[in-house]
Amino acid sequence: MILLEQRPIACMSWSSPPWHMGPRDRFIGWSPQTRRQNLHLLAYNSRYLILVA
């Protein structure tokens, strides 16, 4: 939660990353075995909300 003068203006949330995402895995250069070993190192930005006045 991001506050400005005691009022919320934005909110962000993270969750576990998808198990398999072809474009991400190809970009990073992960094999299936490497993905299994390293997936716990990633965070997935699941929400980003900006509140308007």
JSON list of C-alpha atoms in Angstrom, two decimals:
[
{"chain": "A", "resi": 1, "resn": "MET", "atom": "CA", "xyz": [0.00, 0.00, 0.00]},
{"chain": "A", "resi": 2, "resn": "ILE", "atom": "CA", "xyz": [1.34, 3.39, -0.96]},
{"chain": "A", "resi": 3, "resn": "LEU", "atom": "CA", "xyz": [0.05, 6.36, 1.01]},
{"chain": "A", "resi": 4, "resn": "LEU", "atom": "CA", "xyz": [0.04, 10.08, 0.29]},
{"chain": "A", "resi": 5, "resn": "GLU", "atom": "CA", "xyz": [-1.01, 12.34, 3.16]},
{"chain": "A", "resi": 6, "resn": "GLN", "atom": "CA", "xyz": [-2.55, 9.37, 5.00]},
{"chain": "A", "resi": 7, "resn": "ARG", "atom": "CA", "xyz": [-4.65, 8.35, 1.96]},
{"chain": "A", "resi": 8, "resn": "PRO", "atom": "CA", "xyz": [-4.02, 5.22, -0.14]},
{"chain": "A", "resi": 9, "resn": "ILE", "atom": "CA", "xyz": [-3.05, 6.05, -3.72]},
{"chain": "A", "resi": 10, "resn": "ALA", "atom": "CA", "xyz": [-1.69, 2.73, -4.99]},
{"chain": "A", "resi": 11, "resn": "CYS", "atom": "CA", "xyz": [-1.46, -0.92, -4.08]},
{"chain": "A", "resi": 12, "resn": "MET", "atom": "CA", "xyz": [0.84, -3.69, -5.32]},
{"chain": "A", "resi": 13, "resn": "SER", "atom": "CA", "xyz": [0.70, -7.42, -4.70]},
{"chain": "A", "resi": 14, "resn": "TRP", "atom": "CA", "xyz": [2.97, -10.35, -5.51]},
{"chain": "A", "resi": 15, "resn": "SER", "atom": "CA", "xyz": [2.34, -14.06, -5.72]},
{"chain": "A", "resi": 16, "resn": "SER", "atom": "CA", "xyz": [4.04, -17.25, -6.82]},
{"chain": "A", "resi": 17, "resn": "PRO", "atom": "CA", "xyz": [5.12, -17.26, -10.47]},
{"chain": "A", "resi": 18, "resn": "PRO", "atom": "CA", "xyz": [3.43, -19.49, -13.06]},
{"chain": "A", "resi": 19, "resn": "TRP", "atom": "CA", "xyz": [5.02, -22.94, -13.20]},
{"chain": "A", "resi": 20, "resn": "HIS", "atom": "CA", "xyz": [5.62, -22.81, -16.95]},
{"chain": "A", "resi": 21, "resn": "MET", "atom": "CA", "xyz": [5.75, -19.70, -19.10]},
{"chain": "A", "resi": 22, "resn": "GLY", "atom": "CA", "xyz": [7.46, -20.42, -22.42]},
{"chain": "A", "resi": 23, "resn": "PRO", "atom": "CA", "xyz": [8.50, -16.84, -23.36]},
{"chain": "A", "resi": 24, "resn": "ARG", "atom": "CA", "xyz": [9.95, -16.19, -19.90]},
{"chain": "A", "resi": 25, "resn": "ASP", "atom": "CA", "xyz": [11.83, -19.49, -19.82]},
{"chain": "A", "resi": 26, "resn": "ARG", "atom": "CA", "xyz": [13.26, -18.95, -23.31]},
{"chain": "A", "resi": 27, "resn": "PHE", "atom": "CA", "xyz": [14.27, -15.35, -22.50]},
{"chain": "A", "resi": 28, "resn": "ILE", "atom": "CA", "xyz": [16.04, -16.43, -19.31]},
{"chain": "A", "resi": 29, "resn": "GLY", "atom": "CA", "xyz": [17.49, -19.49, -21.06]},
{"chain": "A", "resi": 30, "resn": "TRP", "atom": "CA", "xyz": [16.07, -22.04, -18.62]},
{"chain": "A", "resi": 31, "resn": "SER", "atom": "CA", "xyz": [15.82, -25.72, -19.38]},
{"chain": "A", "resi": 32, "resn": "PRO", "atom": "CA", "xyz": [13.01, -27.66, -17.64]},
{"chain": "A", "resi": 33, "resn": "GLN", "atom": "CA", "xyz": [15.48, -28.87, -15.00]},
{"chain": "A", "resi": 34, "resn": "THR", "atom": "CA", "xyz": [16.84, -25.36, -14.35]},
{"chain": "A", "resi": 35, "resn": "ARG", "atom": "CA", "xyz": [13.28, -24.01, -14.06]},
{"chain": "A", "resi": 36, "resn": "ARG", "atom": "CA", "xyz": [12.47, -26.62, -11.38]},
{"chain": "A", "resi": 37, "resn": "GLN", "atom": "CA", "xyz": [15.60, -25.63, -9.44]},
{"chain": "A", "resi": 38, "resn": "ASN", "atom": "CA", "xyz": [15.16, -21.84, -9.67]},
{"chain": "A", "resi": 39, "resn": "LEU", "atom": "CA", "xyz": [11.43, -21.10, -9.86]},
{"chain": "A", "resi": 40, "resn": "HIS", "atom": "CA", "xyz": [11.30, -20.35, -6.13]},
{"chain": "A", "resi": 41, "resn": "LEU", "atom": "CA", "xyz": [13.62, -17.35, -6.76]},
{"chain": "A", "resi": 42, "resn": "LEU", "atom": "CA", "xyz": [10.97, -15.48, -8.81]},
{"chain": "A", "resi": 43, "resn": "ALA", "atom": "CA", "xyz": [8.05, -13.29, -7.74]},
{"chain": "A", "resi": 44, "resn": "TYR", "atom": "CA", "xyz": [5.04, -12.57, -9.93]},
{"chain": "A", "resi": 45, "resn": "ASN", "atom": "CA", "xyz": [3.52, -9.08, -9.84]},
{"chain": "A", "resi": 46, "resn": "SER", "atom": "CA", "xyz": [-0.13, -10.10, -9.77]},
{"chain": "A", "resi": 47, "resn": "ARG", "atom": "CA", "xyz": [-1.76, -6.70, -9.16]},
{"chain": "A", "resi": 48, "resn": "TYR", "atom": "CA", "xyz": [-0.90, -3.03, -9.49]},
{"chain": "A", "resi": 49, "resn": "LEU", "atom": "CA", "xyz": [-3.71, -0.62, -8.69]},
{"chain": "A", "resi": 50, "resn": "ILE", "atom": "CA", "xyz": [-3.58, 3.18, -8.92]},
{"chain": "A", "resi": 51, "resn": "LEU", "atom": "CA", "xyz": [-6.43, 5.05, -7.24]},
{"chain": "A", "resi": 52, "resn": "VAL", "atom": "CA", "xyz": [-7.58, 8.31, -8.79]},
{"chain": "A", "resi": 53, "resn": "ALA", "atom": "CA", "xyz": [-8.75, 11.31, -6.80]}
]
